[in-house]
Coordinates of C-alpha atoms and ligand atoms in Angstrom, one line a residue:
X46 CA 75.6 21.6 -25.5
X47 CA 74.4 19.5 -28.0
X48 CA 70.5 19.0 -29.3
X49 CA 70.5 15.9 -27.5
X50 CA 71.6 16.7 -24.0
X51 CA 69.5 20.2 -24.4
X52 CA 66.2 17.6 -24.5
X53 CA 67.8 15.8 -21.9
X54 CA 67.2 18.6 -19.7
X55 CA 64.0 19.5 -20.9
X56 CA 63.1 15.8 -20.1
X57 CA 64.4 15.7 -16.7
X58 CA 63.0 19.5 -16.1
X59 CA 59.5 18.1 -17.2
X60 CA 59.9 14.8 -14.9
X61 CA 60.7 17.2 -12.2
X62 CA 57.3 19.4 -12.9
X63 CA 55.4 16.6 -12.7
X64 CA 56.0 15.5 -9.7
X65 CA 55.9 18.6 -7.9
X66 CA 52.4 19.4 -9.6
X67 CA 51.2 16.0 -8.2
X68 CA 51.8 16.7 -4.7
X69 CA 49.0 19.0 -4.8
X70 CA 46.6 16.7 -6.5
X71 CA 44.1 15.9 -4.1
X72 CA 41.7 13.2 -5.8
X73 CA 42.4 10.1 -8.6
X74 CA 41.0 12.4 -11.3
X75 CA 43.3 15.4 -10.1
X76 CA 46.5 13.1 -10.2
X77 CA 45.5 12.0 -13.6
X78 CA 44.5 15.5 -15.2
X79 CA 47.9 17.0 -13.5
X80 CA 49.8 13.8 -15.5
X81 CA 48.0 14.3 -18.8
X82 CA 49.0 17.7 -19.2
X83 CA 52.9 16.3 -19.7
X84 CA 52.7 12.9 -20.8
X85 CA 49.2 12.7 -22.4
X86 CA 48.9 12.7 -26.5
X87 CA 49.4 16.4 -26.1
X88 CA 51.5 16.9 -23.4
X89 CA 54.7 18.3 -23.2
X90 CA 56.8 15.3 -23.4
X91 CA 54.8 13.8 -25.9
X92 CA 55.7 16.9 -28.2
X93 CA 59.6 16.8 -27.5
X94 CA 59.4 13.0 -28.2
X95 CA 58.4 14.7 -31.9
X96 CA 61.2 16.2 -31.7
X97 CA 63.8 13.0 -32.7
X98 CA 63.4 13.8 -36.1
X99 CA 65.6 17.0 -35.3
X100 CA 68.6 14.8 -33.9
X101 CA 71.1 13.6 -35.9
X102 CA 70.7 9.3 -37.1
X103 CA 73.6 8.6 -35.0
X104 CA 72.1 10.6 -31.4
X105 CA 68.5 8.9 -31.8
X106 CA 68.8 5.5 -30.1
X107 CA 70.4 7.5 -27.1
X108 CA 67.6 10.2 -26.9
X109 CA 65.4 7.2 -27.8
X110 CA 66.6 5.9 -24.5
X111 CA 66.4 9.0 -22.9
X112 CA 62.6 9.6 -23.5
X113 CA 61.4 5.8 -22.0
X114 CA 63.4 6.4 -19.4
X115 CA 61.6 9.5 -18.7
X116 CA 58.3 8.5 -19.2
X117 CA 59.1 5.3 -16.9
X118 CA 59.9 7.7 -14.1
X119 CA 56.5 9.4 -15.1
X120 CA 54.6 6.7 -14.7
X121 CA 56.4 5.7 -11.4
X122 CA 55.7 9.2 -10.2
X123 CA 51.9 8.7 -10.7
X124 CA 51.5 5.5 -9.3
X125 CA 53.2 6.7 -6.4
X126 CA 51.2 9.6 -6.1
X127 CA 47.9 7.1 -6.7
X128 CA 49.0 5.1 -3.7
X129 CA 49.9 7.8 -1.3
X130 CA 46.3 9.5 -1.7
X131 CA 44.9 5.9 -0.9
X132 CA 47.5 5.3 2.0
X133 CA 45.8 8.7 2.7
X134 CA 42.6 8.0 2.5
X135 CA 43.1 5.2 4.2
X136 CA 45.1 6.3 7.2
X137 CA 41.8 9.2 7.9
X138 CA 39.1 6.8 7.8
X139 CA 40.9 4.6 10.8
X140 CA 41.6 7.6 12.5
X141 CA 38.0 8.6 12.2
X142 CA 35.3 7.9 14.5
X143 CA 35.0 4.0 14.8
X144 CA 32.5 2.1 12.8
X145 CA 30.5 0.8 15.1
X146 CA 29.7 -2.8 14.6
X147 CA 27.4 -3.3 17.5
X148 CA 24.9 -0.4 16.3
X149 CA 21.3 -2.3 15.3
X150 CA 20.5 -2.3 12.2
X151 CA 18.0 -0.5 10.2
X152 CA 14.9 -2.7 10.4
X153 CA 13.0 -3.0 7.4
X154 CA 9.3 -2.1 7.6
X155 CA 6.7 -4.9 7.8
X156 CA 3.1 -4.0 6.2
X157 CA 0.4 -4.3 8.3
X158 CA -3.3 -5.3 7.2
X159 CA -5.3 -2.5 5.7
X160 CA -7.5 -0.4 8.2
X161 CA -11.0 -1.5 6.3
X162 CA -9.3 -5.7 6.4
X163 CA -8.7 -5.1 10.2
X164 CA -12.0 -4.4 10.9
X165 CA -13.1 -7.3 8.9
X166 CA -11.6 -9.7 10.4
X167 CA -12.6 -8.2 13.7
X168 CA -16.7 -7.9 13.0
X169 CA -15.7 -12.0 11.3
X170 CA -13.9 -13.0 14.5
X171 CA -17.0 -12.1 16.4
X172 CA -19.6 -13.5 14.1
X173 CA -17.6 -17.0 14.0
X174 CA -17.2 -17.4 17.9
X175 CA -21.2 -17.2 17.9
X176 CA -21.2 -19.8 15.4
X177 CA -21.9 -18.4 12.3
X178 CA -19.5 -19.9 9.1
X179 CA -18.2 -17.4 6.3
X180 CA -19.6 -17.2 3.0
X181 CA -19.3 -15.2 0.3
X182 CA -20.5 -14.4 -3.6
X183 CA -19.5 -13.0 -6.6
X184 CA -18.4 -9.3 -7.2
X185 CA -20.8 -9.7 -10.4
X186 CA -24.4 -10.7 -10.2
X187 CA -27.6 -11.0 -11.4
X188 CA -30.4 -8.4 -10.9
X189 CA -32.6 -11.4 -10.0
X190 CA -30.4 -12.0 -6.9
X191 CA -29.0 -8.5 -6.1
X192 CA -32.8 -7.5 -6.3
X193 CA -36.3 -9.5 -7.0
X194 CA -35.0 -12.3 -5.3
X195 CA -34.8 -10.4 -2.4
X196 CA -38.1 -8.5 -3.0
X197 CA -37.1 -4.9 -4.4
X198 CA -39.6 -3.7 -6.7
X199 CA -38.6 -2.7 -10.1
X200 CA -38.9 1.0 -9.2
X201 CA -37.0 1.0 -6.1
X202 CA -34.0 3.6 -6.4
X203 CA -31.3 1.2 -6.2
X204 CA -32.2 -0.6 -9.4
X205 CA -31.9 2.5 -11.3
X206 CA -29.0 2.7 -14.0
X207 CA -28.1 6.2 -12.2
X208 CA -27.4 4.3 -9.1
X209 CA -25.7 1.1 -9.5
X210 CA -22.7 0.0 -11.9
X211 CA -24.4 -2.0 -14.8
X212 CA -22.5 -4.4 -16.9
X213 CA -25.4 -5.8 -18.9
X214 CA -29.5 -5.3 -18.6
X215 CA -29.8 -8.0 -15.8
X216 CA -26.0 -8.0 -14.6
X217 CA -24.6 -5.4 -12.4
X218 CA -21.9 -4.6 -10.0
X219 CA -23.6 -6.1 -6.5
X220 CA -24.6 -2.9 -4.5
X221 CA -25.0 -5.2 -1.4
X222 CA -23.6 -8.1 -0.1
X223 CA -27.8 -9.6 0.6
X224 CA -27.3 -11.9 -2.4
X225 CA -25.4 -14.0 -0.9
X226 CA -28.2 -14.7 1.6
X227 CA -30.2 -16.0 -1.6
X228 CA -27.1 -17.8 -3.3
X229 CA -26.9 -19.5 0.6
X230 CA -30.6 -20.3 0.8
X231 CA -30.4 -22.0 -2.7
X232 CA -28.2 -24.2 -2.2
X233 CA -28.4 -25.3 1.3
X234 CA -31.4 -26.2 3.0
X235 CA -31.9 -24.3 6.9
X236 CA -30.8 -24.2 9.2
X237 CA -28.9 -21.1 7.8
X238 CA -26.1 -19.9 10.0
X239 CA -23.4 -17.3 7.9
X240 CA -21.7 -14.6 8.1
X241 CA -20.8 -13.1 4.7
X242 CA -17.6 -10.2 3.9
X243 CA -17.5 -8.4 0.8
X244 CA -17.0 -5.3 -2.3
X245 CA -19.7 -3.8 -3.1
X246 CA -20.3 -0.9 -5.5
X247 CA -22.5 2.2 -6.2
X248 CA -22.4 5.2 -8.3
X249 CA -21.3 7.4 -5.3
X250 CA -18.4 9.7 -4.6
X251 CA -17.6 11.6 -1.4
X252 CA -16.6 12.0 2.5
X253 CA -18.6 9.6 3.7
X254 CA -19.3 7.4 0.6
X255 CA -16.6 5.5 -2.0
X256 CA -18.2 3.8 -5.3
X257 CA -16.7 0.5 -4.0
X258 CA -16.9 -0.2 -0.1
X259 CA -17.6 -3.2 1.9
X260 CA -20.2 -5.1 3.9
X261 CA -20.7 -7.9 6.1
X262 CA -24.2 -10.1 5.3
X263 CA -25.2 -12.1 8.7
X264 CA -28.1 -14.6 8.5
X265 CA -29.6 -16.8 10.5
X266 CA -32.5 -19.5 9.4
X267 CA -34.0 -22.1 11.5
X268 CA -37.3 -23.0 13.3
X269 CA -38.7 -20.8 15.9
X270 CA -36.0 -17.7 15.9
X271 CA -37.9 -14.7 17.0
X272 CA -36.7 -10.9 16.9
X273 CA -35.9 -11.3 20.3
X274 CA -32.9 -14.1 19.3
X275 CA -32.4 -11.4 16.9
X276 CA -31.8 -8.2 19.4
X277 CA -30.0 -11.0 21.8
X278 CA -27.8 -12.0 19.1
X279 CA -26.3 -8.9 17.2
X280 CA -26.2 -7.6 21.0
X281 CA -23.7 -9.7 21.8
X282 CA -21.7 -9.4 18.2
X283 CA -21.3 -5.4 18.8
X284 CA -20.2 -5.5 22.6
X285 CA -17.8 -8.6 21.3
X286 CA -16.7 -6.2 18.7
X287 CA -16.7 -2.6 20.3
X288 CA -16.6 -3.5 24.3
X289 CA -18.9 -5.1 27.3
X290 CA -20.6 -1.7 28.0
X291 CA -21.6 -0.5 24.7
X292 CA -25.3 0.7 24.4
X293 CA -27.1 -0.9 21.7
X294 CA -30.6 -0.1 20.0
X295 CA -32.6 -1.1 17.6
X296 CA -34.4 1.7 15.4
X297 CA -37.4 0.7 12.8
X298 CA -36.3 1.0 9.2
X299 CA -37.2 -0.6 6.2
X300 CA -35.5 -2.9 3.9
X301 CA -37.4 -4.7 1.0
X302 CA -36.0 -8.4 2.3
X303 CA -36.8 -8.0 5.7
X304 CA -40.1 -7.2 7.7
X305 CA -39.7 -5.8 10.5
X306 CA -36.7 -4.1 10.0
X307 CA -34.3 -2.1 11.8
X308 CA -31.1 -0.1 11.8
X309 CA -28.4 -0.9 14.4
X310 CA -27.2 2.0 16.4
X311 CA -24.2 2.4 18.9
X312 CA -23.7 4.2 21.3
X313 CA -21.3 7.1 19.9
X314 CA -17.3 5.8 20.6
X315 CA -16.6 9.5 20.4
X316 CA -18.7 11.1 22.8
X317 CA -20.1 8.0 25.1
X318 CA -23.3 9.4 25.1
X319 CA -22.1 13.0 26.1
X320 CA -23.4 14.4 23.3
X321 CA -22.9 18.1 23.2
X322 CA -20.8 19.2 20.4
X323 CA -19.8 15.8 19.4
X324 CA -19.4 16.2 15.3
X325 CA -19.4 12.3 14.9
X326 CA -23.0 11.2 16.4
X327 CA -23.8 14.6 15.5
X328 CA -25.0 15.5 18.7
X329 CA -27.3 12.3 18.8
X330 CA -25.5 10.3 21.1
X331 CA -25.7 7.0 18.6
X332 CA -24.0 5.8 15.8
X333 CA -25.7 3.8 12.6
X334 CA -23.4 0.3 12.2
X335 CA -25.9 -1.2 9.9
X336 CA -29.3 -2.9 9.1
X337 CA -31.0 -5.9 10.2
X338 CA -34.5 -6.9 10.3
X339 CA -36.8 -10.9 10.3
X340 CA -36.5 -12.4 7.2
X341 CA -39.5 -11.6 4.9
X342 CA -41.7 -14.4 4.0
X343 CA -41.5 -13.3 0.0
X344 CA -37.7 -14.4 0.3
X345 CA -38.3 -17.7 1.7
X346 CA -40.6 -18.1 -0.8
X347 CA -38.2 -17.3 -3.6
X348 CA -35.7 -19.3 -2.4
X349 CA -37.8 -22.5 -1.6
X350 CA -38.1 -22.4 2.3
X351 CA -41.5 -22.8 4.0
X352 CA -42.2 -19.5 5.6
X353 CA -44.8 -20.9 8.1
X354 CA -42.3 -23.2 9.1
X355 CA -38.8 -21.2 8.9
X356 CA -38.0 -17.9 10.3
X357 CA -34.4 -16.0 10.3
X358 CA -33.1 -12.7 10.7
X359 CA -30.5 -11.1 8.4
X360 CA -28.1 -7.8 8.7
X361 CA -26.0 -5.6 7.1
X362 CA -22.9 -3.7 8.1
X363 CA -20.5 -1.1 6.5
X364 CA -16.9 -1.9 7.1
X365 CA -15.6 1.0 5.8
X366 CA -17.8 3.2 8.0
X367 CA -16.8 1.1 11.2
X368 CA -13.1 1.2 10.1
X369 CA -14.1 5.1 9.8
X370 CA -14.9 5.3 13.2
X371 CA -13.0 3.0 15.4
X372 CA -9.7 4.8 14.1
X373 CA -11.5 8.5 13.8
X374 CA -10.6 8.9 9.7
X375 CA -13.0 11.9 8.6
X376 CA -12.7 11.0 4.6
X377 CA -13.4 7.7 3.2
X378 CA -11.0 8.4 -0.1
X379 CA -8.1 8.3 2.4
X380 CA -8.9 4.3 2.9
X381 CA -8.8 4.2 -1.0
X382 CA -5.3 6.4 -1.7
X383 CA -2.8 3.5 -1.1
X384 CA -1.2 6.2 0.4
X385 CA 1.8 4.5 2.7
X386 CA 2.2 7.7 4.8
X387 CA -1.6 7.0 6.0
X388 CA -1.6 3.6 6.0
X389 CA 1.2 3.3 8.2
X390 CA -0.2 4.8 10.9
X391 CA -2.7 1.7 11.6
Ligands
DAH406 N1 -28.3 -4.7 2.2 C1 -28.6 -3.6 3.0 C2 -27.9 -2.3 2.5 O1 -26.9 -2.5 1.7 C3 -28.1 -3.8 4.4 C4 -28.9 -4.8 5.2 C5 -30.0 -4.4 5.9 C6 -28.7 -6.1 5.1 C7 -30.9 -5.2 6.5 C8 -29.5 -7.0 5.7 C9 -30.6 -6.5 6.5 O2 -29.3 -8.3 5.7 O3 -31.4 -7.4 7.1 O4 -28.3 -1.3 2.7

Protein backbone atom coordinates (compact mmCIF):
# COMPACT_ATOMS: atom_id res chain seq x y z
CA UNK A 1 0.00 0.00 0.00
CA UNK A 2 1.33 3.11 -0.85
CA UNK A 3 1.94 6.42 1.51
CA UNK A 4 -0.99 7.82 0.07
CA UNK A 5 -3.71 5.29 0.47
CA UNK A 6 -2.04 4.38 4.08
CA UNK A 7 -3.35 8.29 5.00
CA UNK A 8 -6.27 7.52 3.26
CA UNK A 9 -7.16 5.13 5.84
CA UNK A 10 -6.01 7.01 8.58
CA UNK A 11 -8.28 9.82 7.27
CA UNK A 12 -11.30 7.78 6.84
CA UNK A 13 -10.36 5.86 10.44
CA UNK A 14 -10.27 9.45 11.96
CA UNK A 15 -13.71 10.52 10.22
CA UNK A 16 -15.06 7.40 11.63
CA UNK A 17 -13.78 8.28 15.40
CA UNK A 18 -15.27 11.33 15.20
CA UNK A 19 -18.48 10.56 14.68
CA UNK A 20 -18.76 7.85 17.00
CA UNK A 21 -17.20 10.18 19.92
CA UNK A 22 -20.00 12.70 18.99
CA UNK A 23 -22.81 10.52 19.68
CA UNK A 24 -22.00 10.79 23.21
CA UNK A 25 -21.61 14.50 23.37
CA UNK A 26 -24.38 15.73 25.31
CA UNK A 27 -24.15 19.77 25.14
CA UNK A 28 -22.86 22.40 22.15
CA UNK A 29 -19.62 22.79 24.03
CA UNK A 30 -19.25 18.83 24.38
CA UNK A 31 -19.85 18.36 20.48
CA UNK A 32 -17.30 21.07 19.84
CA UNK A 33 -14.41 19.94 22.43
CA UNK A 34 -15.09 16.18 21.06
CA UNK A 35 -14.47 17.79 17.27
CA UNK A 36 -11.47 19.86 18.22
CA UNK A 37 -9.58 17.11 19.46
CA UNK A 38 -9.38 15.78 15.49
CA UNK A 39 -9.82 18.59 13.35
CA UNK A 40 -8.68 21.53 15.58
CA UNK A 41 -5.10 23.29 14.93
CA UNK A 42 -3.87 20.34 16.94
CA UNK A 43 -5.89 17.64 16.10
CA UNK A 44 -5.20 14.59 14.57
CA UNK A 45 -6.09 15.33 11.08
CA UNK A 46 -4.67 18.61 11.25
CA UNK A 47 -1.16 16.78 11.95
CA UNK A 48 -1.49 14.15 8.96
CA UNK A 49 -2.52 17.12 6.75
CA UNK A 50 1.42 17.96 7.76
CA UNK A 51 2.17 15.06 6.52
CA UNK A 52 1.86 16.03 2.39
CA UNK A 53 5.25 16.96 2.45
CA UNK A 54 6.10 13.17 2.82
CA UNK A 55 4.13 12.22 -0.49
CA UNK A 56 5.63 12.16 -3.57
CA UNK A 57 4.90 15.76 -6.06
CA UNK A 58 2.92 13.68 -8.33
CA UNK A 59 0.38 11.90 -5.19
CA UNK A 60 -0.19 15.49 -3.53
CA UNK A 61 -3.23 16.95 -5.48
CA UNK A 62 -4.87 13.48 -4.81
CA UNK A 63 -4.18 13.33 -1.07
CA UNK A 64 -4.79 17.09 -1.28
CA UNK A 65 -8.28 15.92 -2.34
CA UNK A 66 -8.43 13.40 -0.02
CA UNK A 67 -7.93 15.61 3.20
CA UNK A 68 -11.00 18.42 2.12
CA UNK A 69 -12.89 15.77 1.46
CA UNK A 70 -12.41 14.49 4.85
CA UNK A 71 -12.66 17.47 6.72
CA UNK A 72 -16.01 18.23 4.66
CA UNK A 73 -17.43 15.06 6.08
CA UNK A 74 -16.12 16.36 9.52
CA UNK A 75 -17.75 19.32 9.40
CA UNK A 76 -21.06 17.63 8.15
CA UNK A 77 -20.65 15.20 11.06
CA UNK A 78 -20.80 18.14 13.61
CA UNK A 79 -23.41 20.01 12.22
CA UNK A 80 -25.35 17.08 12.22
CA UNK A 81 -24.60 16.26 15.65
CA UNK A 82 -25.37 20.28 16.57
CA UNK A 83 -28.90 19.78 15.07
CA UNK A 84 -29.80 16.48 16.49
CA UNK A 85 -29.02 17.71 20.24
CA UNK A 86 -31.34 20.78 19.34
CA UNK A 87 -34.06 18.48 17.62
CA UNK A 88 -33.40 16.95 21.05
CA UNK A 89 -33.79 19.52 23.11
CA UNK A 90 -36.44 20.54 21.35
CA UNK A 91 -38.49 17.37 21.13
CA UNK A 92 -38.18 17.16 25.53
CA UNK A 93 -39.33 20.56 26.12
CA UNK A 94 -42.86 19.76 24.10
CA UNK A 95 -43.04 16.65 25.67
CA UNK A 96 -42.62 18.34 29.00
CA UNK A 97 -45.22 19.71 31.18
CA UNK A 98 -47.18 22.41 29.06
CA UNK A 99 -46.45 26.06 29.43
CA UNK A 100 -49.24 27.33 30.75
CA UNK A 101 -50.33 30.42 29.03
CA UNK A 102 -53.35 31.20 31.12
CA UNK A 103 -51.30 31.22 34.50
CA UNK A 104 -51.43 35.19 35.93
CA UNK A 105 -48.74 36.88 35.90
CA UNK A 106 -46.40 38.00 38.51
CA UNK A 107 -47.73 41.30 39.64
CA UNK A 108 -45.30 43.89 40.32
CA UNK A 109 -45.44 45.51 43.65
CA UNK A 110 -47.00 48.99 44.08
CA UNK A 111 -45.53 51.20 47.03
CA UNK A 112 -47.71 52.36 49.41
CA UNK A 113 -47.46 55.80 51.40
CA UNK A 114 -45.14 55.67 54.32
CA UNK A 115 -46.75 54.77 57.80
CA UNK A 116 -45.74 58.45 59.45
CA UNK A 117 -47.43 60.19 55.56
CA UNK A 118 -50.58 57.92 56.35
CA UNK A 119 -51.23 59.27 59.40
CA UNK A 120 -50.70 62.75 58.09
CA UNK A 121 -53.00 62.86 55.84
CA UNK A 122 -55.38 61.19 58.18
CA UNK A 123 -54.99 63.85 61.33
CA UNK A 124 -55.12 66.64 57.80
CA UNK A 125 -58.21 64.98 56.49
CA UNK A 126 -59.84 65.65 59.80
CA UNK A 127 -58.62 69.04 60.45
CA UNK A 128 -59.81 70.21 56.81
CA UNK A 129 -63.43 68.83 57.07
CA UNK A 130 -63.70 71.11 60.24
CA UNK A 131 -62.56 73.88 58.16
CA UNK A 132 -59.18 74.53 58.86
CA UNK A 133 -56.70 75.20 55.47
CA UNK A 134 -53.10 73.73 55.39
CA UNK A 135 -50.13 75.71 55.90
CA UNK A 136 -46.82 75.19 56.30
CA UNK A 137 -43.11 76.91 56.91
CA UNK A 138 -39.69 76.46 56.35
CA UNK A 139 -37.50 73.49 57.63
CA UNK A 140 -34.96 76.41 58.56
CA UNK A 141 -35.90 79.35 60.78
CA UNK A 142 -35.13 82.02 62.78
CA UNK A 143 -34.80 81.89 66.63
CA UNK A 144 -37.03 84.94 66.72
CA UNK A 145 -39.95 82.79 65.30
CA UNK A 146 -39.00 79.28 66.49
CA UNK A 147 -38.80 81.02 69.93
CA UNK A 148 -39.23 84.90 71.29
CA UNK A 149 -41.82 85.30 68.98
CA UNK A 150 -43.69 82.80 70.62
CA UNK A 151 -42.57 83.82 74.11
CA UNK A 152 -39.74 81.26 75.19
CA UNK A 153 -37.32 82.89 77.44
CA UNK A 154 -33.78 82.88 76.53
CA UNK A 155 -33.04 80.23 79.13
CA UNK A 156 -35.75 77.87 78.38
CA UNK A 157 -34.06 74.30 77.51
CA UNK A 158 -35.08 74.14 74.03
CA UNK A 159 -33.03 77.13 72.98
CA UNK A 160 -29.92 75.56 74.22
CA UNK A 161 -27.13 74.57 71.57
CA UNK A 162 -27.23 71.01 73.40
CA UNK A 163 -30.74 70.67 72.35
CA UNK A 164 -31.64 71.91 68.97
CA UNK A 165 -29.68 71.63 65.51
CA UNK A 166 -28.08 75.18 64.99
CA UNK A 167 -27.00 76.39 61.66
CA UNK A 168 -25.98 79.94 62.70
CA UNK A 169 -26.43 82.04 66.14
CA UNK A 170 -30.14 83.09 65.37
CA UNK A 171 -30.89 80.17 62.75
CA UNK A 172 -31.69 76.72 63.63
CA UNK A 173 -33.30 73.58 62.51
CA UNK A 174 -37.20 74.36 63.68
CA UNK A 175 -37.77 72.07 66.80
CA UNK A 176 -41.54 72.70 66.41
CA UNK A 177 -43.84 73.27 63.87
CA UNK A 178 -45.40 76.68 66.30
CA UNK A 179 -43.63 79.03 63.91
CA UNK A 180 -45.71 78.72 61.47
CA UNK A 181 -48.48 80.03 63.80
CA UNK A 182 -46.30 83.34 63.83
CA UNK A 183 -45.30 83.29 60.04
CA UNK A 184 -49.54 82.85 59.59
CA UNK A 185 -50.42 85.59 62.02
CA UNK A 186 -47.92 87.95 60.20
CA UNK A 187 -49.08 87.91 57.19
CA UNK A 188 -52.77 87.42 57.46
CA UNK A 189 -54.91 89.27 59.62
CA UNK A 190 -57.65 86.87 61.98
CA UNK A 191 -59.61 85.30 61.62
CA UNK A 192 -56.94 82.43 61.68
CA UNK A 193 -58.11 79.00 60.76
CA UNK A 194 -54.89 76.34 59.83
CA UNK A 195 -53.79 73.40 60.17
CA UNK A 196 -50.05 73.04 59.67
CA UNK A 197 -47.82 69.35 58.78
CA UNK A 198 -44.20 69.28 59.12
CA UNK A 199 -40.12 67.97 59.96
CA UNK A 200 -38.99 69.06 62.80
CA UNK A 201 -35.67 68.32 64.47
CA UNK A 202 -33.85 67.88 67.86
CA UNK A 203 -30.75 66.61 69.17
CA UNK A 204 -32.40 63.28 70.34
CA UNK A 205 -31.81 59.63 69.53
CA UNK A 206 -33.83 56.62 70.86
CA UNK A 207 -37.05 54.31 71.05
CA UNK A 208 -39.35 56.70 71.37
CA UNK A 209 -37.51 59.76 69.96
CA UNK A 210 -35.73 60.33 66.21
CA UNK A 211 -33.67 63.78 65.74
CA UNK A 212 -36.13 64.60 62.88
CA UNK A 213 -39.95 63.71 63.40
CA UNK A 214 -43.01 65.36 62.56
CA UNK A 215 -45.93 67.59 63.84
CA UNK A 216 -49.07 69.02 63.02
CA UNK A 217 -49.55 72.98 64.25
CA UNK A 218 -53.59 73.67 64.53
CA UNK A 219 -54.70 77.31 65.19
CA UNK A 220 -57.58 78.94 65.47
CA UNK A 221 -57.96 83.00 65.79
CA UNK A 222 -61.06 84.93 65.85
CA UNK A 223 -63.37 86.98 68.21
CA UNK A 224 -64.87 85.40 71.19
CA UNK A 225 -63.38 81.59 70.99
CA UNK A 226 -63.25 80.35 74.48
CA UNK A 227 -61.44 77.05 75.82
CA UNK A 228 -64.67 75.53 75.61
CA UNK A 229 -64.66 75.95 71.47
CA UNK A 230 -61.31 74.70 72.16
CA UNK A 231 -62.09 71.16 74.14
CA UNK A 232 -65.30 71.00 71.59
CA UNK A 233 -63.19 71.33 68.73
CA UNK A 234 -60.03 69.02 69.06
CA UNK A 235 -62.86 66.66 70.57
CA UNK A 236 -64.26 66.21 67.49
CA UNK A 237 -60.69 66.06 65.45
CA UNK A 238 -59.48 62.86 67.61
CA UNK A 239 -62.88 60.82 67.55
CA UNK A 240 -62.82 61.86 63.55
CA UNK A 241 -59.36 60.50 63.59
CA UNK A 242 -59.28 57.52 66.10
CA UNK A 243 -63.32 56.54 66.29
CA UNK A 244 -66.86 58.02 67.74
CA UNK A 245 -66.20 56.48 71.25
CA UNK A 246 -62.78 57.56 72.07
CA UNK A 247 -62.33 59.21 75.52
CA UNK A 248 -60.72 62.35 75.42
CA UNK A 249 -59.18 64.70 78.22
CA UNK A 250 -57.56 67.56 78.70
CA UNK A 251 -54.57 67.60 81.29
CA UNK A 252 -52.89 71.21 82.47
CA UNK A 253 -49.48 71.64 81.05
CA UNK A 254 -47.52 74.44 80.11
CA UNK A 255 -46.22 75.75 76.94
CA UNK A 256 -44.51 79.27 76.71
CA UNK A 257 -47.17 80.43 73.64
CA UNK A 258 -50.16 79.39 75.26
CA UNK A 259 -51.88 80.11 78.69
CA UNK A 260 -53.81 77.91 79.82
CA UNK A 261 -52.35 75.07 78.46
CA UNK A 262 -52.95 71.51 78.13
CA UNK A 263 -51.76 68.10 76.87
CA UNK A 264 -54.30 65.97 74.93
CA UNK A 265 -54.79 62.54 76.15
CA UNK A 266 -56.61 59.35 74.57
CA UNK A 267 -57.93 56.99 75.77
CA UNK A 268 -55.31 54.02 75.42
CA UNK A 269 -56.11 52.11 71.67
CA UNK A 270 -54.33 49.19 73.31
CA UNK A 271 -55.95 48.51 76.41
CA UNK A 272 -59.51 50.68 76.12
CA UNK A 273 -59.16 51.74 79.47
CA UNK A 274 -58.41 48.17 80.87
CA UNK A 275 -55.45 49.08 82.16
CA UNK A 276 -53.76 46.29 83.92
CA UNK A 277 -50.58 45.28 82.37
CA UNK A 278 -51.04 47.38 79.39
CA UNK A 279 -47.07 48.34 78.46
CA UNK A 280 -48.38 51.21 75.99
CA UNK A 281 -50.51 53.58 78.45
CA UNK A 282 -48.35 52.17 80.90
CA UNK A 283 -50.96 51.08 83.09
CA UNK A 284 -52.60 54.71 82.91
CA UNK A 285 -55.33 54.03 80.85
CA UNK A 286 -54.53 57.36 78.44
CA UNK A 287 -52.36 58.12 75.81
CA UNK A 288 -50.46 61.77 75.26
CA UNK A 289 -51.36 62.80 71.30
CA UNK A 290 -50.11 66.35 71.86
CA UNK A 291 -50.44 69.90 73.26
CA UNK A 292 -52.78 72.60 73.06
CA UNK A 293 -53.62 75.41 75.17
CA UNK A 294 -55.46 79.56 74.46
CA UNK A 295 -53.27 81.55 72.69
CA UNK A 296 -51.11 83.80 75.00
CA UNK A 297 -51.69 87.44 74.82
CA UNK A 298 -47.61 88.12 74.51
CA UNK A 299 -48.06 86.27 70.95
CA UNK A 300 -50.74 88.37 69.75
CA UNK A 301 -48.80 91.05 70.77
CA UNK A 302 -45.78 90.06 68.73
CA UNK A 303 -47.55 89.40 65.95
CA UNK A 304 -49.73 92.56 65.72
CA UNK A 305 -53.26 91.23 66.86
CA UNK A 306 -55.21 93.04 69.59
CA UNK A 307 -55.33 90.62 72.48
CA UNK A 308 -58.42 92.25 74.20
CA UNK A 309 -60.07 91.87 71.04
CA UNK A 310 -58.78 88.36 69.58
CA UNK A 311 -58.57 85.12 71.19
CA UNK A 312 -57.41 81.54 69.57
CA UNK A 313 -56.26 78.29 70.62
CA UNK A 314 -53.36 76.42 69.08
CA UNK A 315 -51.98 72.62 69.27
CA UNK A 316 -49.43 70.37 68.71
CA UNK A 317 -49.33 66.79 67.69
CA UNK A 318 -46.56 64.14 67.02
CA UNK A 319 -47.12 62.12 63.95
CA UNK A 320 -44.64 59.80 64.42
CA UNK A 321 -45.86 58.92 67.88
CA UNK A 322 -49.52 58.49 66.51
CA UNK A 323 -48.24 56.45 63.45
CA UNK A 324 -46.40 54.59 66.59
CA UNK A 325 -49.46 53.67 68.00
CA UNK A 326 -52.21 53.23 65.61
CA UNK A 327 -50.06 50.43 63.85
CA UNK A 328 -48.34 49.15 67.35
CA UNK A 329 -44.41 49.88 66.08
CA UNK A 330 -42.28 49.74 69.52
CA UNK A 331 -39.08 51.66 67.89
CA UNK A 332 -39.25 54.88 66.22
CA UNK A 333 -35.81 54.17 64.04
CA UNK A 334 -37.85 51.44 62.24
CA UNK A 335 -40.00 54.46 60.63
CA UNK A 336 -36.56 55.92 59.59
CA UNK A 337 -34.73 52.49 58.12
CA UNK A 338 -36.21 52.66 54.60
CA UNK A 339 -36.36 49.25 55.26
CA UNK A 340 -38.90 47.63 52.43
CA UNK A 341 -39.35 44.45 54.48
CA UNK A 342 -41.05 46.84 57.20
CA UNK A 343 -42.57 49.18 55.22
CA UNK A 344 -44.43 46.75 53.37
CA UNK A 345 -46.35 45.61 55.88
CA UNK A 346 -48.42 48.98 56.06
N1 LIG B 1 -44.88 73.09 69.98
C1 LIG B 1 -45.15 72.15 71.04
C2 LIG B 1 -44.06 71.11 71.12
O1 LIG B 1 -43.39 70.90 70.16
C3 LIG B 1 -46.46 71.46 70.84
C4 LIG B 1 -47.60 72.41 71.05
C5 LIG B 1 -48.16 72.56 72.28
C6 LIG B 1 -48.07 73.18 70.02
C7 LIG B 1 -49.20 73.40 72.55
C8 LIG B 1 -49.12 74.08 70.24
C9 LIG B 1 -49.66 74.18 71.52
O2 LIG B 1 -49.60 74.84 69.28
O3 LIG B 1 -50.68 75.03 71.73
O4 LIG B 1 -43.89 70.51 72.13
Amino acid sequence: MGLIDEIGERLDALVRDLESSLQGARSDDDVRARAARIVGKKGELTALEKRIREVPPEDRRELGRRINEAKARADRIVEARLAALRAEARRRELEGPALDVTLPGRPRRIGSLHPVRQCEEELLDALQALGFEVADGPEIETTAFNFWKLGFAPDHPATCMQDSFYLRDDVLLRTHTSPIQVREMLSHPPPVRIAAPGTVYRRDDDVTHSPMFHQIEGLLVDEDVTFADMKGILTLFVRRVFGPDTPVRLRPSYFPFTEPSGEIDIGCLICSGRKVGCRVCKGTGWLEVGGCGMVHPVVFENVGYDPERFSGFAFGMGVDRIAMLRFGIGDIRLLYENDVRFLRQF
